[in-house]
PDB file of C-alpha atoms in Angstrom:
ATOM      1  CA  MET A   8      -3.639   8.452   6.737  1.00 49.00           C
ATOM      2  CA  PRO A   9      -6.813   6.479   5.989  1.00 49.00           C
ATOM      3  CA  SER A  10      -9.413   6.346   8.706  1.00 47.00           C
ATOM      4  CA  GLN A  11      -9.210   3.439  11.089  1.00 49.00           C
ATOM      5  CA  ASN A  12     -12.989   3.339  11.311  1.00 49.00           C
ATOM      6  CA  LYS A  13     -14.877   0.779   9.301  1.00 47.00           C
ATOM      7  CA  PRO A  14     -16.137   2.414   6.088  1.00 46.00           C
ATOM      8  CA  ASP A  15     -19.802   3.174   5.760  1.00 49.00           C
ATOM      9  CA  THR A  16     -20.940   1.065   2.839  1.00 46.00           C
ATOM     10  CA  GLN A  17     -23.945   3.356   2.452  1.00 49.00           C
ATOM     11  CA  GLU A  18     -21.672   6.141   1.170  1.00 55.00           C
ATOM     12  CA  TRP A  19     -21.875   4.842  -2.397  1.00 56.00           C
ATOM     13  CA  THR A  20     -24.792   6.289  -4.335  1.00 55.00           C
ATOM     14  CA  GLN A  21     -26.406   4.960  -7.486  1.00 53.00           C
ATOM     15  CA  VAL A  22     -26.445   7.914  -9.885  1.00 55.00           C
ATOM     16  CA  THR A  23     -29.241   8.098 -12.446  1.00 53.00           C
ATOM     17  CA  ARG A  24     -29.830  10.836 -14.974  1.00 52.00           C
ATOM     18  CA  LYS A  25     -32.526  13.248 -13.822  1.00 51.00           C
ATOM     19  CA  SER A  26     -35.317  14.501 -16.024  1.00 49.00           C
ATOM     20  CA  ARG A  27     -34.718  17.876 -17.654  1.00 47.00           C
ATOM     21  CA  LYS A  28     -38.391  18.532 -18.435  1.00 47.00           C
ATOM     22  CA  SER A  29     -38.817  21.203 -15.781  1.00 46.00           C
ATOM     23  CA  ARG A  30     -35.522  22.938 -16.459  1.00 47.00           C
ATOM     24  CA  PRO A  31     -34.967  25.849 -18.817  1.00 44.00           C
ATOM     25  CA  ASN A  32     -33.878  24.647 -22.231  1.00 46.00           C
ATOM     26  CA  LYS A  33     -30.526  26.335 -22.459  1.00 43.00           C
ATOM     27  CA  THR A  34     -27.076  25.043 -23.167  1.00 39.00           C
ATOM     28  CA  PRO A  35     -24.589  25.843 -20.399  1.00 39.00           C
ATOM     29  CA  SER A  36     -21.461  27.633 -21.461  1.00 36.00           C
ATOM     30  CA  HIS A  37     -18.200  25.981 -20.502  1.00 35.00           C
ATOM     31  CA  ALA A  38     -16.013  28.626 -22.109  1.00 32.00           C
ATOM     32  CA  HIS A  39     -15.223  30.414 -18.869  1.00 29.00           C
ATOM     33  CA  ILE A  40     -13.698  27.274 -17.378  1.00 37.00           C
ATOM     34  CA  ASN A  41     -11.305  26.871 -20.284  1.00 37.00           C
ATOM     35  CA  SER A  42     -10.450  30.565 -20.231  1.00 38.00           C
ATOM     36  CA  LEU A  43      -9.533  30.733 -16.560  1.00 58.00           C
ATOM     37  CA  PRO A  44      -6.095  32.339 -16.166  1.00 62.00           C
ATOM     38  CA  ILE A  45      -4.436  29.105 -15.082  1.00 77.00           C
ATOM     39  CA  THR A  46      -0.746  29.075 -15.872  1.00 83.00           C
ATOM     40  CA  PRO A  47       1.241  26.088 -14.624  1.00 88.00           C
ATOM     41  CA  ARG A  48       4.481  26.829 -12.812  1.00 83.00           C
ATOM     42  CA  THR A  49       7.656  26.726 -14.851  1.00 87.00           C
ATOM     43  CA  ASP A  50      10.338  27.631 -12.318  1.00 90.00           C
ATOM     44  CA  ASN A  51      11.737  26.036  -9.154  1.00 91.00           C
ATOM     45  CA  LEU A  52       9.943  22.773  -9.866  1.00 95.00           C
ATOM     46  CA  ARG A  53      10.600  19.699  -7.801  1.00 96.00           C
ATOM     47  CA  SER A  54      11.881  16.769  -9.815  1.00 97.00           C
ATOM     48  CA  PRO A  55       9.507  13.969 -10.847  1.00 98.00           C
ATOM     49  CA  SER A  56      11.598  11.557  -8.772  1.00 98.00           C
ATOM     50  CA  ASP A  57      11.115  13.741  -5.664  1.00 97.00           C
ATOM     51  CA  LEU A  58       7.367  13.738  -6.298  1.00 98.00           C
ATOM     52  CA  GLU A  59       7.425   9.970  -6.569  1.00 98.00           C
ATOM     53  CA  VAL A  60       9.182   9.652  -3.200  1.00 97.00           C
ATOM     54  CA  ASP A  61       6.367  11.642  -1.560  1.00 96.00           C
ATOM     55  CA  TYR A  62       3.751   9.606  -3.389  1.00 97.00           C
ATOM     56  CA  ARG A  63       5.265   6.256  -2.398  1.00 96.00           C
ATOM     57  CA  ARG A  64       5.339   7.305   1.254  1.00 95.00           C
ATOM     58  CA  ILE A  65       1.632   8.160   1.225  1.00 93.00           C
ATOM     59  CA  ARG A  66       0.784   5.172  -0.957  1.00 94.00           C
ATOM     60  CA  ASP A  67       2.454   2.816   1.537  1.00 92.00           C
ATOM     61  CA  ARG A  68      -0.018   3.979   4.180  1.00 85.00           C
ATOM     62  CA  TRP A  69      -2.907   3.150   1.859  1.00 78.00           C
ATOM     63  CA  GLU A  70      -1.450  -0.275   1.133  1.00 81.00           C
ATOM     64  CA  ALA A  71      -1.492  -1.005   4.853  1.00 80.00           C
ATOM     65  CA  GLU A  72      -5.216  -0.178   4.977  1.00 83.00           C
ATOM     66  CA  PRO A  73      -7.376  -2.805   3.192  1.00 91.00           C
ATOM     67  CA  ARG A  74     -10.773  -1.171   3.666  1.00 93.00           C
ATOM     68  CA  LEU A  75     -10.818   0.781   0.398  1.00 92.00           C
ATOM     69  CA  ARG A  76     -10.101  -2.368  -1.610  1.00 93.00           C
ATOM     70  CA  GLU A  77     -12.778  -4.212   0.348  1.00 94.00           C
ATOM     71  CA  LEU A  78     -15.295  -1.457  -0.357  1.00 94.00           C
ATOM     72  CA  VAL A  79     -14.563  -1.466  -4.094  1.00 95.00           C
ATOM     73  CA  SER A  80     -14.753  -5.245  -4.179  1.00 94.00           C
ATOM     74  CA  SER A  81     -18.112  -5.308  -2.415  1.00 95.00           C
ATOM     75  CA  LYS A  82     -19.658  -2.612  -4.614  1.00 94.00           C
ATOM     76  CA  ALA A  83     -18.147  -3.453  -8.007  1.00 96.00           C
ATOM     77  CA  SER A  84     -17.844  -7.240  -7.958  1.00 95.00           C
ATOM     78  CA  HIS A  85     -20.575  -7.547 -10.622  1.00 95.00           C
ATOM     79  CA  LEU A  86     -18.735  -5.454 -13.215  1.00 95.00           C
ATOM     80  CA  LYS A  87     -17.445  -7.157 -16.340  1.00 94.00           C
ATOM     81  CA  THR A  88     -15.904  -4.205 -18.151  1.00 95.00           C
ATOM     82  CA  VAL A  89     -14.235  -0.954 -17.184  1.00 97.00           C
ATOM     83  CA  SER A  90     -12.752   0.467 -20.367  1.00 96.00           C
ATOM     84  CA  ARG A  91     -10.662   3.236 -18.840  1.00 98.00           C
ATOM     85  CA  ALA A  92     -10.206   5.351 -15.728  1.00 98.00           C
ATOM     86  CA  VAL A  93     -10.346   9.145 -16.030  1.00 98.00           C
ATOM     87  CA  ASN A  94      -9.133  11.410 -13.233  1.00 98.00           C
ATOM     88  CA  LEU A  95     -10.087  15.080 -13.508  1.00 97.00           C
ATOM     89  CA  GLY A  96      -8.710  17.836 -11.299  1.00 96.00           C
ATOM     90  CA  VAL A  97      -6.459  15.950  -8.895  1.00 96.00           C
ATOM     91  CA  GLY A  98      -4.329  19.097  -8.595  1.00 95.00           C
ATOM     92  CA  THR A  99      -0.619  19.785  -8.777  1.00 96.00           C
ATOM     93  CA  PHE A 100       1.742  17.689  -6.693  1.00 96.00           C
ATOM     94  CA  ASP A 101       4.059  20.706  -6.442  1.00 95.00           C
ATOM     95  CA  PRO A 102       1.981  23.766  -5.413  1.00 92.00           C
ATOM     96  CA  VAL A 103       3.538  27.181  -5.829  1.00 88.00           C
ATOM     97  CA  ASP A 104       3.451  27.923  -2.087  1.00 87.00           C
ATOM     98  CA  GLY A 105       4.884  24.520  -1.202  1.00 86.00           C
ATOM     99  CA  SER A 106       1.868  23.800   1.001  1.00 89.00           C
ATOM    100  CA  TRP A 107       2.146  20.285   2.413  1.00 90.00           C
ATOM    101  CA  GLU A 108      -1.622  20.119   2.910  1.00 93.00           C
ATOM    102  CA  ALA A 109      -2.253  20.815  -0.788  1.00 93.00           C
ATOM    103  CA  LYS A 110       0.396  18.273  -1.817  1.00 94.00           C
ATOM    104  CA  ARG A 111      -0.946  15.704   0.611  1.00 94.00           C
ATOM    105  CA  SER A 112      -4.481  16.156  -0.730  1.00 94.00           C
ATOM    106  CA  ALA A 113      -3.308  15.557  -4.306  1.00 96.00           C
ATOM    107  CA  PHE A 114      -1.224  12.518  -3.352  1.00 97.00           C
ATOM    108  CA  VAL A 115      -4.014  11.009  -1.229  1.00 95.00           C
ATOM    109  CA  GLN A 116      -6.491  11.403  -4.096  1.00 96.00           C
ATOM    110  CA  LEU A 117      -3.985   9.838  -6.485  1.00 98.00           C
ATOM    111  CA  ALA A 118      -3.321   6.915  -4.146  1.00 96.00           C
ATOM    112  CA  ALA A 119      -7.034   6.284  -3.582  1.00 95.00           C
ATOM    113  CA  PHE A 120      -7.741   6.469  -7.316  1.00 97.00           C
ATOM    114  CA  LEU A 121      -4.967   4.039  -8.254  1.00 97.00           C
ATOM    115  CA  VAL A 122      -5.867   1.587  -5.481  1.00 95.00           C
ATOM    116  CA  MET A 123      -9.427   1.579  -6.822  1.00 97.00           C
ATOM    117  CA  VAL A 124      -8.167   1.037 -10.372  1.00 97.00           C
ATOM    118  CA  GLU A 125      -6.045  -1.911  -9.251  1.00 96.00           C
ATOM    119  CA  GLU A 126      -9.017  -3.479  -7.516  1.00 96.00           C
ATOM    120  CA  LEU A 127     -11.190  -2.974 -10.612  1.00 98.00           C
ATOM    121  CA  GLU A 128      -8.470  -4.627 -12.704  1.00 98.00           C
ATOM    122  CA  ARG A 129      -8.563  -7.592 -10.348  1.00 96.00           C
ATOM    123  CA  ILE A 130     -12.354  -7.813 -10.632  1.00 97.00           C
ATOM    124  CA  THR A 131     -12.549  -7.452 -14.421  1.00 97.00           C
ATOM    125  CA  GLU A 132      -9.284  -9.319 -15.084  1.00 97.00           C
ATOM    126  CA  LYS A 133      -8.325  -6.616 -17.576  1.00 97.00           C
ATOM    127  CA  LYS A 134      -5.777  -3.813 -17.662  1.00 97.00           C
ATOM    128  CA  ILE A 135      -7.360  -0.375 -17.207  1.00 98.00           C
ATOM    129  CA  ASP A 136      -5.578   2.603 -18.736  1.00 98.00           C
ATOM    130  CA  CYS A 137      -5.561   5.750 -16.597  1.00 98.00           C
ATOM    131  CA  PHE A 138      -5.901   9.284 -17.954  1.00 98.00           C
ATOM    132  CA  PHE A 139      -5.307  12.496 -16.000  1.00 98.00           C
ATOM    133  CA  GLN A 140      -6.495  16.001 -16.854  1.00 98.00           C
ATOM    134  CA  ASP A 141      -5.814  19.164 -14.873  1.00 96.00           C
ATOM    135  CA  PRO A 142      -4.843  22.580 -16.275  1.00 94.00           C
ATOM    136  CA  VAL A 143      -2.570  23.217 -13.275  1.00 94.00           C
ATOM    137  CA  PHE A 144      -0.232  20.318 -14.088  1.00 96.00           C
ATOM    138  CA  ASN A 145       3.332  21.506 -14.600  1.00 96.00           C
ATOM    139  CA  THR A 146       6.002  19.572 -16.482  1.00 97.00           C
ATOM    140  CA  SER A 147       7.134  17.739 -13.333  1.00 97.00           C
ATOM    141  CA  ASP A 148       3.553  16.682 -12.547  1.00 98.00           C
ATOM    142  CA  LYS A 149       3.113  15.332 -16.073  1.00 98.00           C
ATOM    143  CA  THR A 150       6.421  13.473 -16.108  1.00 98.00           C
ATOM    144  CA  PHE A 151       5.738  12.022 -12.659  1.00 98.00           C
ATOM    145  CA  LEU A 152       2.372  10.612 -13.807  1.00 98.00           C
ATOM    146  CA  LYS A 153       3.851   9.320 -17.060  1.00 98.00           C
ATOM    147  CA  ASN A 154       6.656   7.630 -15.110  1.00 98.00           C
ATOM    148  CA  LEU A 155       3.960   5.777 -13.162  1.00 98.00           C
ATOM    149  CA  GLY A 156       2.663   4.458 -16.489  1.00 98.00           C
ATOM    150  CA  HIS A 157      -0.296   6.782 -17.007  1.00 98.00           C
ATOM    151  CA  LYS A 158      -1.364   9.272 -19.669  1.00 98.00           C
ATOM    152  CA  VAL A 159      -1.861  13.019 -19.253  1.00 98.00           C
ATOM    153  CA  VAL A 160      -4.371  14.739 -21.541  1.00 98.00           C
ATOM    154  CA  GLU A 161      -5.349  18.353 -22.062  1.00 96.00           C
ATOM    155  CA  THR A 162      -8.766  19.905 -21.457  1.00 92.00           C
ATOM    156  CA  PRO A 163     -11.338  18.910 -22.669  1.00 94.00           C
ATOM    157  CA  GLU A 164      -9.996  15.549 -23.892  1.00 97.00           C
ATOM    158  CA  GLY A 165     -10.439  13.842 -20.522  1.00 97.00           C
ATOM    159  CA  CYS A 166     -14.063  14.982 -20.262  1.00 96.00           C
ATOM    160  CA  GLU A 167     -14.777  13.692 -23.753  1.00 96.00           C
ATOM    161  CA  MET A 168     -13.387  10.234 -22.932  1.00 97.00           C
ATOM    162  CA  ILE A 169     -16.054   9.422 -20.359  1.00 97.00           C
ATOM    163  CA  ASP A 170     -18.555   6.811 -21.503  1.00 97.00           C
ATOM    164  CA  GLN A 171     -20.757   4.152 -19.916  1.00 97.00           C
ATOM    165  CA  ASP A 172     -17.753   1.877 -19.272  1.00 98.00           C
ATOM    166  CA  THR A 173     -15.515   4.522 -17.680  1.00 98.00           C
ATOM    167  CA  PHE A 174     -14.453   4.877 -14.060  1.00 98.00           C
ATOM    168  CA  PHE A 175     -14.665   8.649 -13.524  1.00 98.00           C
ATOM    169  CA  PHE A 176     -12.873  10.138 -10.509  1.00 98.00           C
ATOM    170  CA  GLY A 177     -13.243  13.873  -9.902  1.00 96.00           C
ATOM    171  CA  VAL A 178     -13.468  15.404  -6.444  1.00 93.00           C
ATOM    172  CA  HIS A 179     -14.622  19.006  -5.831  1.00 89.00           C
ATOM    173  CA  LEU A 180     -14.667  20.076  -9.463  1.00 91.00           C
ATOM    174  CA  TYR A 181     -16.477  23.122 -10.803  1.00 88.00           C
ATOM    175  CA  LYS A 182     -20.077  22.358 -11.701  1.00 86.00           C
ATOM    176  CA  PRO A 183     -19.528  23.144 -15.431  1.00 90.00           C
ATOM    177  CA  ILE A 184     -16.709  20.582 -15.525  1.00 91.00           C
ATOM    178  CA  TYR A 185     -19.068  17.914 -14.204  1.00 91.00           C
ATOM    179  CA  ALA A 186     -21.644  19.026 -16.780  1.00 90.00           C
ATOM    180  CA  MET A 187     -19.066  18.721 -19.547  1.00 94.00           C
ATOM    181  CA  ALA A 188     -17.839  15.327 -18.342  1.00 94.00           C
ATOM    182  CA  LEU A 189     -21.339  13.864 -17.965  1.00 92.00           C
ATOM    183  CA  GLU A 190     -22.886  15.521 -21.000  1.00 94.00           C
ATOM    184  CA  LYS A 191     -22.952  12.407 -23.195  1.00 94.00           C
ATOM    185  CA  ASN A 192     -22.828   9.423 -20.847  1.00 95.00           C
ATOM    186  CA  LEU A 193     -22.992   8.436 -17.201  1.00 95.00           C
ATOM    187  CA  PRO A 194     -19.888   6.460 -16.179  1.00 97.00           C
ATOM    188  CA  VAL A 195     -20.046   2.940 -14.822  1.00 97.00           C
ATOM    189  CA  ILE A 196     -18.461   4.244 -11.589  1.00 96.00           C
ATOM    190  CA  PHE A 197     -18.250   7.823 -10.369  1.00 95.00           C
ATOM    191  CA  VAL A 198     -16.324   9.096  -7.351  1.00 95.00           C
ATOM    192  CA  GLY A 199     -16.748  12.797  -6.667  1.00 92.00           C
ATOM    193  CA  THR A 200     -19.037  15.484  -5.340  1.00 83.00           C
ATOM    194  CA  GLY A 201     -22.600  14.357  -4.640  1.00 77.00           C
ATOM    195  CA  TRP A 202     -25.306  14.769  -7.281  1.00 67.00           C
ATOM    196  CA  GLU A 203     -27.480  16.870  -4.967  1.00 71.00           C
ATOM    197  CA  VAL A 204     -24.705  19.474  -4.662  1.00 68.00           C
ATOM    198  CA  TRP A 205     -24.293  20.144  -8.368  1.00 54.00           C
ATOM    199  CA  ASP A 206     -28.041  19.983  -9.001  1.00 54.00           C
ATOM    200  CA  GLU A 207     -28.680  23.071  -6.857  1.00 52.00           C
TER     201      GLU A 207
END
């Protein structure tokens, strides 16, 4: 459930591209990320409608808490255009071990992301298409997201969609995934792991 404390408006950080002059001139390899032995589940899957019931329950709690919308409104009120919203690595909504904590984390991230998208749509007065990429998505995950009206893409398509007008949401991703996603452009809004962490 969202925190009852007033959000710290200082949590948002302006991200600017750092100079690469002092860094070794080498191209990072992303191949190992794409070759990870990630095989989505295919058996004993929960139905997309069951996933939606869980999502709606968690989403209702977010709807009762206005602070996230207020934070987005205060920080993004100047924006004129957000071309798309890309969500990387939200995780499966039906983990193999049935862990409620893992499911809850995925649903909370989804709810927060979609609340932010709705607020950005209100600000820009334009529909924002949402794209999801995660190699762990199973068929129920994909159908569930599509039933909500969103698009599911395969790696690395989501990373390649990020441009200067994109809202990019990716929490606790591998550093090479961030590097791939931010290789060409910095997004207009980024929600994820802090710059200082992946610059180590």
